[in-house]
Coordinates of C-alpha atoms in Angstrom, one line a residue:
M4 CA -3.2 8.2 -15.4
K5 CA -1.7 5.4 -13.3
V6 CA -1.4 6.1 -9.6
F7 CA 0.1 3.9 -7.0
L8 CA -0.7 4.7 -3.4
I9 CA 1.9 3.4 -1.0
G10 CA 2.4 3.4 2.8
F11 CA 2.7 1.3 5.9
M12 CA -0.1 -1.1 7.0
A13 CA -3.0 0.8 8.6
A14 CA -1.8 4.1 7.1
G15 CA -5.3 4.5 5.6
K16 CA -4.4 3.7 1.9
S17 CA -7.6 1.9 1.0
R18 CA -10.0 4.5 2.5
F19 CA -8.0 7.4 1.2
G20 CA -7.4 5.8 -2.2
K21 CA -11.2 5.2 -2.8
K22 CA -11.9 8.9 -2.1
L23 CA -9.0 10.2 -4.2
A24 CA -9.8 7.8 -7.1
N25 CA -13.4 9.1 -7.1
Q26 CA -12.3 12.7 -7.2
L27 CA -9.9 12.0 -10.1
G28 CA -12.4 9.8 -12.0
L29 CA -10.0 6.8 -11.8
P30 CA -10.9 3.1 -11.3
F31 CA -9.8 2.1 -7.8
I32 CA -8.1 -1.2 -7.1
D33 CA -7.0 -2.5 -3.7
L34 CA -4.1 -4.8 -4.4
D35 CA -4.9 -7.0 -1.4
E36 CA -8.5 -7.5 -2.6
F37 CA -7.3 -8.2 -6.2
I38 CA -4.9 -10.9 -4.8
T39 CA -7.8 -12.5 -2.9
T40 CA -10.0 -12.5 -6.0
E41 CA -7.3 -13.8 -8.3
T42 CA -6.0 -16.5 -6.0
G43 CA -8.9 -17.4 -3.7
K44 CA -6.7 -16.6 -0.7
S45 CA -6.2 -13.4 1.2
P46 CA -2.7 -12.0 1.7
A47 CA -2.9 -13.0 5.4
D48 CA -3.7 -16.6 4.4
W49 CA -0.8 -16.7 2.0
L50 CA 1.6 -15.3 4.6
V51 CA 0.5 -17.8 7.2
E52 CA 0.5 -20.8 4.9
K53 CA 3.5 -20.2 2.6
G54 CA 5.5 -17.4 4.2
E55 CA 6.4 -13.9 3.1
N56 CA 8.7 -14.7 0.2
F57 CA 6.1 -16.9 -1.5
F58 CA 3.4 -14.3 -0.9
R59 CA 5.6 -11.5 -2.3
E60 CA 6.0 -13.4 -5.6
I61 CA 2.2 -13.7 -5.9
E62 CA 1.8 -10.0 -5.0
R63 CA 4.4 -9.0 -7.6
A64 CA 2.7 -11.1 -10.3
C65 CA -0.6 -9.5 -9.6
L66 CA 1.0 -6.0 -9.6
M67 CA 2.7 -6.7 -12.9
Q68 CA -0.7 -7.8 -14.3
L69 CA -2.4 -4.6 -13.2
I70 CA 0.5 -2.3 -14.5
G71 CA -0.7 -3.1 -18.0
E72 CA -4.0 -1.4 -17.5
E73 CA -4.5 2.0 -19.0
R74 CA -5.6 4.0 -16.0
F75 CA -6.1 3.3 -12.3
M76 CA -5.4 4.1 -8.7
I77 CA -3.9 1.1 -6.9
S78 CA -3.7 0.9 -3.2
T79 CA -0.7 -1.4 -2.6
G80 CA 0.1 -3.6 0.3
G81 CA 2.4 -2.0 2.9
G82 CA 5.3 -4.2 1.8
T83 CA 4.7 -4.0 -2.0
P84 CA 7.3 -1.3 -2.7
C85 CA 9.9 -3.1 -0.7
Y86 CA 10.1 -6.3 -2.8
S87 CA 12.1 -6.9 -5.9
D88 CA 12.1 -3.9 -8.1
N89 CA 8.4 -3.1 -7.5
M90 CA 9.1 0.5 -6.5
Q91 CA 11.2 1.1 -9.6
Q92 CA 8.5 -0.4 -11.8
M93 CA 5.8 1.7 -10.2
N94 CA 7.9 4.9 -10.6
K95 CA 8.6 4.0 -14.2
V96 CA 5.0 3.5 -15.4
G97 CA 3.0 5.8 -13.2
I98 CA 2.9 8.2 -10.2
T99 CA 3.8 7.0 -6.8
L100 CA 2.1 8.7 -3.9
W101 CA 3.2 8.0 -0.3
L102 CA 0.5 8.4 2.3
N103 CA 2.9 9.4 5.1
T104 CA 0.9 8.7 8.3
P105 CA 2.8 9.2 11.6
F106 CA 3.9 6.1 13.3
G107 CA 2.0 6.8 16.5
Q108 CA -1.2 7.0 14.6
I109 CA -0.5 3.8 12.7
F110 CA 0.4 1.9 15.9
Q111 CA -2.8 3.1 17.5
R112 CA -4.9 1.8 14.6
L113 CA -3.0 -1.5 14.6
S114 CA -3.6 -1.8 18.4
I115 CA -7.4 -1.7 18.0
T116 CA -7.9 -3.5 14.7
K117 CA -9.3 -7.0 14.4
A118 CA -7.7 -7.6 11.0
R119 CA -5.1 -10.4 10.8
R120 CA -1.7 -9.0 10.2
P121 CA 0.7 -12.1 10.2
L122 CA 3.9 -10.0 10.0
I123 CA 3.2 -8.4 13.4
D124 CA 0.6 -10.7 15.1
N125 CA 1.6 -12.4 18.3
D126 CA 0.1 -14.5 21.0
A127 CA -0.8 -11.5 23.1
K128 CA -3.1 -10.2 20.4
I129 CA -1.5 -6.8 20.9
P130 CA 1.2 -5.7 18.4
D131 CA 4.7 -5.3 19.9
R132 CA 5.5 -1.6 19.4
E133 CA 9.3 -2.3 18.9
Q134 CA 8.6 -5.0 16.3
V135 CA 6.1 -2.8 14.4
E136 CA 8.5 0.2 14.6
F137 CA 11.4 -1.9 13.3
L138 CA 9.3 -3.0 10.3
F139 CA 8.1 0.6 9.8
N140 CA 11.7 1.9 9.8
Q141 CA 12.9 -0.9 7.4
R142 CA 10.3 0.2 4.9
L143 CA 10.8 3.9 5.1
P144 CA 13.6 4.1 2.5
F145 CA 11.3 2.5 0.0
Y146 CA 8.4 4.8 0.8
Q147 CA 10.7 7.8 0.5
Q148 CA 11.3 6.9 -3.2
A149 CA 7.7 8.0 -4.0
Q150 CA 7.3 10.9 -6.4
I151 CA 4.8 12.6 -4.2
T152 CA 4.5 12.5 -0.4
I153 CA 1.2 13.4 1.2
P154 CA 1.0 13.9 5.0
A155 CA -1.7 11.9 6.9
A156 CA -4.5 11.8 4.4
D157 CA -4.5 15.3 3.0
L158 CA -7.1 14.6 0.3
D159 CA -7.2 18.2 -1.1
K160 CA -3.5 18.4 -1.5
A161 CA -3.3 15.0 -3.2
T162 CA -6.1 15.8 -5.6
A163 CA -4.5 19.2 -6.5
L164 CA -1.1 17.6 -7.0
L165 CA -2.4 14.8 -9.2
K166 CA -4.6 17.0 -11.2
S167 CA -1.6 19.2 -12.0
R168 CA 0.4 16.1 -13.1
K169 CA -2.6 15.1 -15.3
A170 CA -2.4 18.4 -17.1
D171 CA 1.3 18.0 -17.9

């Protein structure tokens, strides 16, 4: 089984994905961590140093490398499904699961996190709500292409749905 966990930044994909992968007996891969290991630079570093388009090419190459694996749960970056034909590729080879976390909850998490997020960082050190909401709304059509939508980290529902898919 190949599962791709998608959703906006700070939706809880990595935490949720680790738990879900454990329940399903799948190896868990955080795409951002994989990129860091493979390239020696974090996604944030790539974004700051080379820009988003350059980073998305690296991210896509890493995603395509992982797609060849036999079974996994991959927690993607928030923008992964929105670049090139990544979403179509993920839908073709596996199951896409959108962790649909409400925007208010996401913005609250982003407001208190210390993590670097170059796409929304600013001099005030507090994300601009309109800027974040604009990016969120830009990405929604891609997230809505997921085969399964799970509201705000409903682990039991996700486990049941994926186990039923596994049986097919």
